[in-house]
Short mmCIF file of C-alpha atoms and ligand atoms in Angstrom, two decimals:
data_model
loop_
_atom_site.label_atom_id
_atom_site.label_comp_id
_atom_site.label_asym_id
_atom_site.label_seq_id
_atom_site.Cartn_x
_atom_site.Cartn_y
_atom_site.Cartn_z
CA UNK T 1 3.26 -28.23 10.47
CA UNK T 2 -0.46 -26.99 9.58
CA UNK T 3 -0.47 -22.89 10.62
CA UNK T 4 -3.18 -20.71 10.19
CA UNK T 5 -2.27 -17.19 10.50
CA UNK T 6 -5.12 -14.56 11.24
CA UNK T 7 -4.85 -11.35 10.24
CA UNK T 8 -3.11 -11.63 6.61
CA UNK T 9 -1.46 -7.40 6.84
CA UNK T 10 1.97 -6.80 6.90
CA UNK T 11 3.37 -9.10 9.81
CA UNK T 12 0.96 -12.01 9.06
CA UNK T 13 1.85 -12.05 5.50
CA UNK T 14 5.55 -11.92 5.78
CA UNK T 15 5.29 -14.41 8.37
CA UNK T 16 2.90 -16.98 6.39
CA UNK T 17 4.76 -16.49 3.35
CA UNK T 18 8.08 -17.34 4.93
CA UNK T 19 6.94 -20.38 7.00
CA UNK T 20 5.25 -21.89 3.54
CA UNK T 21 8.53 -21.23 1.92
CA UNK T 22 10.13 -23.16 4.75
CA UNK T 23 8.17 -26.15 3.95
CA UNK T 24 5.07 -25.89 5.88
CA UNK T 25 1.33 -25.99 4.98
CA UNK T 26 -0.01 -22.01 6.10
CA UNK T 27 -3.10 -20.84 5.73
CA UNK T 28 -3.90 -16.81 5.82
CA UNK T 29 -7.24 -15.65 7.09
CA UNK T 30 -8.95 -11.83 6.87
CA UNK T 31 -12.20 -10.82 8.00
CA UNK T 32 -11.36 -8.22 4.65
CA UNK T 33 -13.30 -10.13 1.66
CA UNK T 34 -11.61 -7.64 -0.86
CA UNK T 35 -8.09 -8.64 0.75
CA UNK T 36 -8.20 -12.27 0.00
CA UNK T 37 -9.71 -12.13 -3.28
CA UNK T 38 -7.04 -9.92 -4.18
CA UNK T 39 -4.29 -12.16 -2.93
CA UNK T 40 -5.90 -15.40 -4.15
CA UNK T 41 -5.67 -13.41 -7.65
CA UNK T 42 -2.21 -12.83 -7.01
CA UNK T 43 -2.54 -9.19 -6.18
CA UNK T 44 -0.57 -7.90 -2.75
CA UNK T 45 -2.04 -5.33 -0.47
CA UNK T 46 1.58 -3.68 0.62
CA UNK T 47 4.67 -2.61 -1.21
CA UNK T 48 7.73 -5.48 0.36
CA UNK T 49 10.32 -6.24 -1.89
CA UNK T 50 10.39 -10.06 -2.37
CA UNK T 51 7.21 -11.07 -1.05
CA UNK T 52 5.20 -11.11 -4.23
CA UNK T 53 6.91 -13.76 -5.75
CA UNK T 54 7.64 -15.72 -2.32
CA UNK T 55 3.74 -16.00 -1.96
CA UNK T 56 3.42 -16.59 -5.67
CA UNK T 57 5.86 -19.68 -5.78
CA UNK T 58 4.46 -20.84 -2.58
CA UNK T 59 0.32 -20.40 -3.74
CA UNK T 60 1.81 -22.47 -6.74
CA UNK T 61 3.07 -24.78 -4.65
CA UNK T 62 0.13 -25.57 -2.77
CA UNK T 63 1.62 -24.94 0.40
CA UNK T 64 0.03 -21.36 0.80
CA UNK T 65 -3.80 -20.36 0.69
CA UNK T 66 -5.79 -17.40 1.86
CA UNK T 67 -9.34 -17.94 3.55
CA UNK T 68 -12.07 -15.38 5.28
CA UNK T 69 -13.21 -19.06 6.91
CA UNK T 70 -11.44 -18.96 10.04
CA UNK T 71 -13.03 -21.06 11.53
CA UNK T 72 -12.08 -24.25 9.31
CA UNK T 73 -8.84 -22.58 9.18
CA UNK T 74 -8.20 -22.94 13.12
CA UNK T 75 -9.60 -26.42 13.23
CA UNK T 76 -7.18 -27.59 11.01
CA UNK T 77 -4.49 -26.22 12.30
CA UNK T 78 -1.83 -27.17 15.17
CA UNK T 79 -0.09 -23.65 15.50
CA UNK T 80 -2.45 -20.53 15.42
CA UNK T 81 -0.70 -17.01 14.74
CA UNK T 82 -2.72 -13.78 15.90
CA UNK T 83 -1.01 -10.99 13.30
CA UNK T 84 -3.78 -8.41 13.70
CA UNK T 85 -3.61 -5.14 14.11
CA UNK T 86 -3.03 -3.34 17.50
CA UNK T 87 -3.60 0.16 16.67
CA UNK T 88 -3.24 3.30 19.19
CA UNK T 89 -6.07 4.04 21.12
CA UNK T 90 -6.04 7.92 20.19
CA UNK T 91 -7.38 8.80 23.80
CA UNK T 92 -5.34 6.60 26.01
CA UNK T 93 -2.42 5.48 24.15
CA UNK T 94 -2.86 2.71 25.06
CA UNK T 95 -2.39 -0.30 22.21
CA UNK T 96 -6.37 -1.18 21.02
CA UNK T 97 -6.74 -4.95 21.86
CA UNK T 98 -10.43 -5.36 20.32
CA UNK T 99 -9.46 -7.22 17.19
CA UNK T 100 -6.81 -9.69 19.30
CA UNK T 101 -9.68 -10.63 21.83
CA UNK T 102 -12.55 -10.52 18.89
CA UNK T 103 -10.06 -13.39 17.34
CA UNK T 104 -9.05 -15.15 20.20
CA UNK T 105 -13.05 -15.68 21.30
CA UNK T 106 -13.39 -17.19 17.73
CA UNK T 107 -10.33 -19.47 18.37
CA UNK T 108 -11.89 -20.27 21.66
CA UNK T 109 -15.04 -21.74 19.82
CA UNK T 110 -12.63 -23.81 17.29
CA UNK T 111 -10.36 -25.64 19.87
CA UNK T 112 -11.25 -29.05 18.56
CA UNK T 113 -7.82 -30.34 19.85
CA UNK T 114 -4.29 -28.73 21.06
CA UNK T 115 -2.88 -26.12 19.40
CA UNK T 116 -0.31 -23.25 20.09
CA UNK T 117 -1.98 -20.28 19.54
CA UNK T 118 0.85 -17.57 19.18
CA UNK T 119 0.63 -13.96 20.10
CA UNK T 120 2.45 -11.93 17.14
CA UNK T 121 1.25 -8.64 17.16
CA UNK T 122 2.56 -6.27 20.15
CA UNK T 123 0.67 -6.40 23.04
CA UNK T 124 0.82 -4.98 26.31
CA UNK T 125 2.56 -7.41 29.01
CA UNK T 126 -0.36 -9.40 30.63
CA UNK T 127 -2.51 -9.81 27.24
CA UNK T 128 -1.41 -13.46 26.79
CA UNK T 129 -2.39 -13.85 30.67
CA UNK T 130 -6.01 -12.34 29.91
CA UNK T 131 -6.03 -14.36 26.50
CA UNK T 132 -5.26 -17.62 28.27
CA UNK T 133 -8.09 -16.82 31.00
CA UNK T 134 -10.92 -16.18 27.63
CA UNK T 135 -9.76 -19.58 26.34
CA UNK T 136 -10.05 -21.37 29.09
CA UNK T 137 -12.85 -23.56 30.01
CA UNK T 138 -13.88 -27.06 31.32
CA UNK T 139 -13.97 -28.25 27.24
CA UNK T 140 -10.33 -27.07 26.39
CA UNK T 141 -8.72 -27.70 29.22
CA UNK T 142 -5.17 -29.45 27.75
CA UNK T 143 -6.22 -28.15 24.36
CA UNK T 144 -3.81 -25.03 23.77
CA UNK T 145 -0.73 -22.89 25.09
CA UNK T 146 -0.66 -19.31 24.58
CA UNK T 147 2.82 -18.35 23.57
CA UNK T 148 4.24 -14.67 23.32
CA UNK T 149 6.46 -15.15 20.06
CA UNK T 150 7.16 -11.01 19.52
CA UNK T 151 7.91 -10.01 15.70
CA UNK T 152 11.45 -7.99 14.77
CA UNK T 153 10.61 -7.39 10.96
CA UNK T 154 11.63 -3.94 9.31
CA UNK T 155 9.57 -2.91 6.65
CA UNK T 156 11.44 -3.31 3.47
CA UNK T 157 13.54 -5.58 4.71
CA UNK T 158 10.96 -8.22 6.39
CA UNK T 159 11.70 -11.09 4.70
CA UNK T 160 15.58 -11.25 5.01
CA UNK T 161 14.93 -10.17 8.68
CA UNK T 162 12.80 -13.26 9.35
CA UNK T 163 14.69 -15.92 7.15
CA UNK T 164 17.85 -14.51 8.91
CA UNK T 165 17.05 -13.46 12.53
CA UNK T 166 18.74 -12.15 15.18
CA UNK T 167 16.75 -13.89 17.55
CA UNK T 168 13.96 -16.04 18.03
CA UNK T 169 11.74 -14.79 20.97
CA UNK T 170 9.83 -17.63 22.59
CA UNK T 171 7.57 -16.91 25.79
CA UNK T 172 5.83 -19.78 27.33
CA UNK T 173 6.25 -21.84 30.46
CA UNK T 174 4.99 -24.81 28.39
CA UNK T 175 7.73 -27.15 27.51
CA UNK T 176 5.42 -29.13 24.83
CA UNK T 177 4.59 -25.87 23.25
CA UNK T 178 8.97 -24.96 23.33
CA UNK T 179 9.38 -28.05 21.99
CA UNK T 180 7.21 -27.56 18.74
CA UNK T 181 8.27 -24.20 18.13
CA UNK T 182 11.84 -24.66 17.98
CA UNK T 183 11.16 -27.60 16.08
CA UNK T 184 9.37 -24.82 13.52
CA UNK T 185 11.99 -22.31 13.77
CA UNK T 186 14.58 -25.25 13.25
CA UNK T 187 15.63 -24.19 9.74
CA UNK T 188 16.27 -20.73 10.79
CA UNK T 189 17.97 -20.94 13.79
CA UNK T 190 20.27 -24.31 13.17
CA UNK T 191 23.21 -22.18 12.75
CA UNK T 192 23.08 -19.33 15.26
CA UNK T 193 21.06 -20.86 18.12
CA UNK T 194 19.52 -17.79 18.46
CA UNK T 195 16.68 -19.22 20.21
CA UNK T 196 15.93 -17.64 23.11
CA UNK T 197 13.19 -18.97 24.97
CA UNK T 198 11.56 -16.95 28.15
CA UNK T 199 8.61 -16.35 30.16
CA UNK T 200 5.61 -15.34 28.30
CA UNK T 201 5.43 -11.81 30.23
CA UNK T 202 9.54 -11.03 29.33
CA UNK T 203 8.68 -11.87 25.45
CA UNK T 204 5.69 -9.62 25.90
CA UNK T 205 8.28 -6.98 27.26
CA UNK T 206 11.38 -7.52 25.68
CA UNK T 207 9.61 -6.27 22.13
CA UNK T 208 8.51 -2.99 23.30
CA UNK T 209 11.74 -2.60 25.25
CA UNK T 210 13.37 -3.27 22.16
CA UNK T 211 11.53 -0.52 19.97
CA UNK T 212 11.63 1.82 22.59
CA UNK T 213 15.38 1.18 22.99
CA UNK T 214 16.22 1.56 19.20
CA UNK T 215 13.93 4.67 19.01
CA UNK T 216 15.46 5.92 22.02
CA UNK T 217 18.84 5.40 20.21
CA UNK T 218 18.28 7.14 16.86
CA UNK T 219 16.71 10.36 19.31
CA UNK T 220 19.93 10.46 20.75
CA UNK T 221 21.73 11.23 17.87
CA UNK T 222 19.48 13.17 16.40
CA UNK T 223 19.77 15.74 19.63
CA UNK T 224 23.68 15.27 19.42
CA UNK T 225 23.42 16.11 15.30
CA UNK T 226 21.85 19.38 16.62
CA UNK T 227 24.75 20.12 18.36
CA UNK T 228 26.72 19.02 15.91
CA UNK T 229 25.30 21.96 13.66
CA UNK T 230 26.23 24.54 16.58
CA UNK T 231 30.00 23.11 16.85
CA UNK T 232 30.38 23.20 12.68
CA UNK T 233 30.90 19.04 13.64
CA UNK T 234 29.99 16.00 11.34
CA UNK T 235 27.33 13.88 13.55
CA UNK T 236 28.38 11.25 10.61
CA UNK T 237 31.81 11.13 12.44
CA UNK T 238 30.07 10.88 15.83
CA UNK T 239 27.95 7.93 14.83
CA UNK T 240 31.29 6.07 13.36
CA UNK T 241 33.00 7.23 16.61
CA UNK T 242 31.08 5.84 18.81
CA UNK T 243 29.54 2.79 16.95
CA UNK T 244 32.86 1.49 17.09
CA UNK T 245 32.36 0.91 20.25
CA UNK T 246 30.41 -2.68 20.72
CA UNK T 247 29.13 -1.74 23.61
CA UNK T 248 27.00 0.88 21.51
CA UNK T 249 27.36 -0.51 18.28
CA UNK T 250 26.56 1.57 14.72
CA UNK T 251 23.61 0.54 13.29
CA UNK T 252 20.13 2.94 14.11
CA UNK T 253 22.76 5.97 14.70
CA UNK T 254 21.63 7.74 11.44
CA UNK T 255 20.60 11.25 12.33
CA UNK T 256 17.36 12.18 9.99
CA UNK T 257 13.78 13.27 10.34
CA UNK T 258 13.42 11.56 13.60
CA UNK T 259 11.22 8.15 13.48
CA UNK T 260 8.35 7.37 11.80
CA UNK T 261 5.97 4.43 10.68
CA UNK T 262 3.66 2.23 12.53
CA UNK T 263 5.77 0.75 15.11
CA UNK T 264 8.56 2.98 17.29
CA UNK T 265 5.34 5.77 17.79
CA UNK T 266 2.96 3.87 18.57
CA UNK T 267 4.82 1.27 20.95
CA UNK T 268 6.81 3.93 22.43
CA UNK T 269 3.58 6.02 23.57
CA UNK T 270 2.05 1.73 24.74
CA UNK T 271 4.98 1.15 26.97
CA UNK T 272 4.33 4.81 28.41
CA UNK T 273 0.78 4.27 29.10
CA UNK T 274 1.70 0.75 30.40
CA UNK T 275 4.21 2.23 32.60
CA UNK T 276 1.67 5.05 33.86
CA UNK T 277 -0.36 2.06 35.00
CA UNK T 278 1.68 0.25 36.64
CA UNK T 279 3.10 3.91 38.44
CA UNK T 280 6.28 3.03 36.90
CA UNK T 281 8.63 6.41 35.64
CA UNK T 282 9.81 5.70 32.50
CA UNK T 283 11.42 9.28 31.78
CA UNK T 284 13.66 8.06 29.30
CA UNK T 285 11.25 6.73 27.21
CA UNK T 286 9.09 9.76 28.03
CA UNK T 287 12.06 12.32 26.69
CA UNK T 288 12.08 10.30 23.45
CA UNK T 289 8.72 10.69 22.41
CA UNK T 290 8.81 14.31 23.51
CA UNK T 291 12.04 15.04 21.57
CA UNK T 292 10.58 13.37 18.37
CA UNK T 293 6.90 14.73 18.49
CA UNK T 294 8.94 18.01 17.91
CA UNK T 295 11.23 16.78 15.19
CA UNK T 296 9.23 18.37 12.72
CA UNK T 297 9.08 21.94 13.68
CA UNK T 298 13.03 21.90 14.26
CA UNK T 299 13.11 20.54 10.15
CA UNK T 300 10.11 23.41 9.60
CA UNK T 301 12.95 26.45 11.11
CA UNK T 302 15.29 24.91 9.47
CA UNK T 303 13.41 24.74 5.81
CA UNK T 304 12.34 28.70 7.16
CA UNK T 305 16.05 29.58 7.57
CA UNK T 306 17.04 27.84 3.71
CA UNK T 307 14.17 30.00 2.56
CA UNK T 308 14.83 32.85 4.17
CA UNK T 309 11.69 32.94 5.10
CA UNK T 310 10.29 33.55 1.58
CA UNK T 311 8.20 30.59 1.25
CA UNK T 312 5.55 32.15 -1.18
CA UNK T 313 5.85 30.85 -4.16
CA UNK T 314 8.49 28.87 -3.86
CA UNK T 315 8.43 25.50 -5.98
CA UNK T 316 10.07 22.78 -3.14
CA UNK T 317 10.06 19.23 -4.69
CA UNK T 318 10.23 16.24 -2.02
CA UNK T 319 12.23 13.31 -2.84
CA UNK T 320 9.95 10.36 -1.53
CA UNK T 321 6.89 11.03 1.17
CA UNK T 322 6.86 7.53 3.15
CA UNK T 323 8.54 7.42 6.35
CA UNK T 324 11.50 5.04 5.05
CA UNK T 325 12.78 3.81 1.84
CA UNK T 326 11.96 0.32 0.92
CA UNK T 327 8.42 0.82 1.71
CA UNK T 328 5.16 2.61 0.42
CA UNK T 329 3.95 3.09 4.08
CA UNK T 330 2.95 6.72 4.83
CA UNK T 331 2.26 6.36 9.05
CA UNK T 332 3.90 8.79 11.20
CA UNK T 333 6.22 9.87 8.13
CA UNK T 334 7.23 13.76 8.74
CA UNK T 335 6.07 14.45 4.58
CA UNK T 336 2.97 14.36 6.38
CA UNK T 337 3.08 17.45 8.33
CA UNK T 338 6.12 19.29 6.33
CA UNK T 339 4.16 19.59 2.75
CA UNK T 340 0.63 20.36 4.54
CA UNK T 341 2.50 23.12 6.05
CA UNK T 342 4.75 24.73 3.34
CA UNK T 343 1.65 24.33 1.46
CA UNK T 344 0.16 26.72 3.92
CA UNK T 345 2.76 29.34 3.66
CA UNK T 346 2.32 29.70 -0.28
CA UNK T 347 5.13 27.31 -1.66
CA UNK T 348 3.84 25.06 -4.39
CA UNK T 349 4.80 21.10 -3.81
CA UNK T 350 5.72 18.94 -6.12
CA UNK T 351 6.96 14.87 -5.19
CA UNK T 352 7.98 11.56 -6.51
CA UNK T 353 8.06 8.57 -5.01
CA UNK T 354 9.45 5.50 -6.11
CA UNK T 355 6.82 2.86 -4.73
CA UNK T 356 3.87 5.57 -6.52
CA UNK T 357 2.26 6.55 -3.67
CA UNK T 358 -0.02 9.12 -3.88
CA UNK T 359 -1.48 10.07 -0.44
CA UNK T 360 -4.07 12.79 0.44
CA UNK T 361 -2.14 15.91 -0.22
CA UNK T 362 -4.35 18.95 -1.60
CA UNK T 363 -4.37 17.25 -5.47
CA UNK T 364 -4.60 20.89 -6.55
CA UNK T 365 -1.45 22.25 -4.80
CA UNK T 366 0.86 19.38 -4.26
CA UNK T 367 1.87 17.54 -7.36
CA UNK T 368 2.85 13.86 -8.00
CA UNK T 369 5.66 13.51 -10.92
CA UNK T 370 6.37 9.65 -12.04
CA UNK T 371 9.75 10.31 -12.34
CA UNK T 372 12.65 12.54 -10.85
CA UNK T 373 13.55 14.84 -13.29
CA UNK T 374 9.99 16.22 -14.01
CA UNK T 375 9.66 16.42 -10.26
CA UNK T 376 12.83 18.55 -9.78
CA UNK T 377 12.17 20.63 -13.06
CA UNK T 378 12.42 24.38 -12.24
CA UNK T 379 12.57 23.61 -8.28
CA UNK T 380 13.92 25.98 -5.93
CA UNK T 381 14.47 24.27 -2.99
CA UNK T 382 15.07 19.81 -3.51
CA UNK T 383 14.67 18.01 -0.15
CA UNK T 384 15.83 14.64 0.07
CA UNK T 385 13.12 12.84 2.28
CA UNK T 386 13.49 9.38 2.06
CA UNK T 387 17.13 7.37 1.28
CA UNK T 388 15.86 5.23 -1.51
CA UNK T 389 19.08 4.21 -3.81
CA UNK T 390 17.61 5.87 -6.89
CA UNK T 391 18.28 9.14 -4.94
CA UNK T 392 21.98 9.13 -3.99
CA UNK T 393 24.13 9.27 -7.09
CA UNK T 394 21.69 12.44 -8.62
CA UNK T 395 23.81 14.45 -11.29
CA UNK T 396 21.20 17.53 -9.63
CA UNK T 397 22.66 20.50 -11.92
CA UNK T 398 21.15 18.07 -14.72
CA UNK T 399 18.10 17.06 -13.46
CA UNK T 400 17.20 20.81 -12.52
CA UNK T 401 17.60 23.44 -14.80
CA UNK T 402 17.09 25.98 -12.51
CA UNK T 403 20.30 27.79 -12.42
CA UNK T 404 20.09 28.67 -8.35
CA UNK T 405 18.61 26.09 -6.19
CA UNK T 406 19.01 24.27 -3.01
CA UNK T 407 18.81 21.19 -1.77
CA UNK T 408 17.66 19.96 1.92
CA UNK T 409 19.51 16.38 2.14
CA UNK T 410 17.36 14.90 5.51
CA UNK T 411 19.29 11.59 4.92
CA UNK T 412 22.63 13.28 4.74
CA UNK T 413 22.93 11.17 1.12
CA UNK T 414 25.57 13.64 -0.09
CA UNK T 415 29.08 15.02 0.83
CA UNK T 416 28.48 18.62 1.55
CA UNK T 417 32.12 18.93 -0.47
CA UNK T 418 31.23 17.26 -3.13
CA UNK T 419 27.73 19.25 -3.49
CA UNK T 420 30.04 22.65 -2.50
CA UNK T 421 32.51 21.76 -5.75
CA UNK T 422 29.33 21.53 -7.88
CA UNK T 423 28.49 25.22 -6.78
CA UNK T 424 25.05 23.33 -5.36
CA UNK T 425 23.89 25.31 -2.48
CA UNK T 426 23.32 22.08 -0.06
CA UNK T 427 22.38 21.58 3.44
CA UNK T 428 22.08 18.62 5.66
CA UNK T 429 21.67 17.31 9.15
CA UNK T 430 24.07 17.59 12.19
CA UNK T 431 26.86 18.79 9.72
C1 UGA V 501 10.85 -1.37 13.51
C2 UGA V 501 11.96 -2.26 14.09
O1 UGA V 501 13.22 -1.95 13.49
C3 UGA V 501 11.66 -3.74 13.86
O2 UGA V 501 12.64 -4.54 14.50
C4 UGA V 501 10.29 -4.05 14.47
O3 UGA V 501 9.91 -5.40 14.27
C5 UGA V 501 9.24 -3.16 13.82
O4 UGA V 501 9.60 -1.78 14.06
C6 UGA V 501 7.92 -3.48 14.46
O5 UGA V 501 7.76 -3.24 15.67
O6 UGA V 501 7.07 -4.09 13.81
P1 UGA V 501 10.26 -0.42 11.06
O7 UGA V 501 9.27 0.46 11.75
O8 UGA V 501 9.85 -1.17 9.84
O9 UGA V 501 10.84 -1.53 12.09
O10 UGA V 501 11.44 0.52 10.59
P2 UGA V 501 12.95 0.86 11.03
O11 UGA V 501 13.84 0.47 9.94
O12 UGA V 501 13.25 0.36 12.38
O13 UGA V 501 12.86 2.46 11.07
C7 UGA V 501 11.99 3.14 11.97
C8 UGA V 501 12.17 4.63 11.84
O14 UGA V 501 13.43 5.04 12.35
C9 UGA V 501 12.12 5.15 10.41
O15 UGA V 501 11.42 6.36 10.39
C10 UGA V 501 13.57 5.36 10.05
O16 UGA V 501 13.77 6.31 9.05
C11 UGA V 501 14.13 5.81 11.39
N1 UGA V 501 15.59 5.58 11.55
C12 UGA V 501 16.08 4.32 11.60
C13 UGA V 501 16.44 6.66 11.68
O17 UGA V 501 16.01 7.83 11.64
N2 UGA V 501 17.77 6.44 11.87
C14 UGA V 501 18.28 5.19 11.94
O18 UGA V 501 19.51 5.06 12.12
C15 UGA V 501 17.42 4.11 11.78
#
């Protein structure tokens, strides 16, 4: 198959890298000239383990190339992927659709004969209704399908999480167009049959019902880890407890820093405005987002009560900033308004991170150490932000050679006994 994928960040590239590896001829298109050169040279705008070299092989093989002409680009292709960003509208919270109907007026002008053209990045239910209406017209009638074909990647883990899915989401009421795309998802879904193919609207809905679900999910144990801390319980035991039980199974049950990065924020706070819309009470949904905007201040008492409320001139060293491990992405992570605010109260910040990020913390005041033992050096208070391997077999006593310290574990890495034997002054979450 000949795909052109527009919009070559983080779900586009995955995506075009992993259908060329699967054989087919994929072209990636950015309006961003920087971008492309960069990737043509080999160079790749995100941190994602794996896909440097799966782009590199498949560049090498010729069936991978990255274009600002999208225009030639669509022509050639039969299956057209939108990937571009949806970003929150800061006023509405609404998802900002100006970049998908910018690129679907450009496909419109390059329908020189039928193609799929494939909605990827989150969109409000209706969009591939309103993008069908913009493409049609008496010259294309019979020329396209508009397909809903909603992404489940996790950062850091994107690539295993598309060559292995859990499900293939197809919405169309086209049954050429279902044809060809199961034909393309073939290879992935041959032993499952995870192919589950719907209305375009459901696949529209069933991806924000699915991040809202999981978000919901990991907000629910983060409240029940706060009770956990009242009853002197282990929310670890809770989460095995009950994700024993299929029916709620045991994966997004880790208690933390409540959720972060690009996706679980900002499509929680869509399907809210979608729901407002449509007069529609999602409370559940709205509890959620309430519960986690506040995360942070519940991890600011509880750095206050570690402290003791002496935060001035305190040395606090954060282990990884991003909002996850496996990734260098910084959106929504709670580094963002922790540091900024200890900062504020006098305690000097130092950090490492093992992807090198460096984001716009006061250069002056908060510190970036390559490595974890000059980070820690002389630190009074260690908090473990994100659960990157290189952070959960830490001999601390050596790395620090302060002789009192404490550590803030917000990925409950460590066994508080084990931490308690090495006379390690330790807290954690819901425990
Ligand atoms: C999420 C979904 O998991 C993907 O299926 C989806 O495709 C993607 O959003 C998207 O919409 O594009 P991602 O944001 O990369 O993927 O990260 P997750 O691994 O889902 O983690 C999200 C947040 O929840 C992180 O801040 C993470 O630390 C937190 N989390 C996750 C927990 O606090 N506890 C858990 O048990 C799991």
């Amino acid at each position: 198959m000949k795909i052109c994928i527009i919009g070559s960040g983080y779900v586009g590239l995955v995506s075009g890298a992993c259908f060329s590896e699967l054989g087919n001829k994929v072209t990636c298109v950015d309006i961003n000239k920087q971008k492309i050169e960069n990737l043509k040279s080999g160079i790749i705008p995100i941190y994602e383990p794996g896909l440097e070299e799966l782009i590199k092989r498949n560049v090498k093989q010729d069936r991978l190339q990255f274009t600002t002409n999208l225009s030639i680009s669509v022509r050639k292709a039969d299956i057209v992927f939108i990937c571009v960003g949806t970003p929150t509208n800061k006023k509405t919270y609404n998802a900002d659709l100006n970049y998908v109907f910018q690129v679907a007026n450009d496909i419109k002008k390059n329908l020189n004969k039928y193609k799929i053209i494939i909605m990827k990045s989150t969109v409000p239910v209706t969009t591939g209704d309103k993008i069908e209406n913009l493409l049609n017209s008496k010259n294309n009638k019979n020329k396209f399908d508009v397909v809903s074909n909603p992404e489940f990647l996790r950062e850091g883990e994107a690539i295993r999480d598309f060559m292995y899915p859990d499900r293939v989401v197809i919405g169309t009421s086209s049954k050429k167009a279902n044809n060809i795309l199961k034909n393309l998802y073939f290879p992935l879904i041959k032993k499952t049959n995870r192919y589950f193919h719907t209305s375009r609207r459901a696949a529209e809905l069933i991806k924000y019902a699915a991040n809202a679900f999981l978000a919901t999910k990991i907000t629910y144990i983060n409240e029940i880890a706060n009770l956990c801390e009242k009853l002197k319980v282990n929310v670890n035991d809770i989460s095995l407890g009950i994700g024993l039980d299929d029916r709620i199974g045991s994966r997004f049950l880790r208690a933390g820093p409540g959720y972060g990065g690009s996706c679980f924020p900002k499509d929680t706070r869509a399907l809210l405005s979608i729901s407002k819309k449509l007069k529609t009470n999602l409370s559940i949904v709205k509890s959620t987002v309430k519960s986690n905007d506040s995360r942070y201040k519940y991890l600011l008492n509880r750095i206050r009560e570690i402290l003791k409320n002496k935060f001035k001139g305190k040395k606090i060293t954060f282990l990884g900033v991003t909002f996850k491990a496996g990734t260098d992405d910084m959106r929504e992570a709670s580094s963002l308004k922790l540091i900024p605010y200890l900062n504020k109260k006098g305690s000097k910040i130092s950090y490492y991170d093992p992807t090198g990020i460096k984001p716009e913390f006061n250069k002056k005041k908060v510190i970036y150490f390559n490595n974890i033992q000059s980070a820690c050096k002389n630190s009074d208070l260690i908090i473990i932000h994100t659960e990157w391997n290189e952070f959960k077999q830490l001999n601390f006593n050596k790395i620090n050679n302060k002789k009192r310290f404490k550590i803030f574990d917000i990925r409950n890495l460590y066994s508080p006994e084990k931490m308690k034997k090495n006379n390690i002054e330790y807290y954690s979450i819901g425990r």
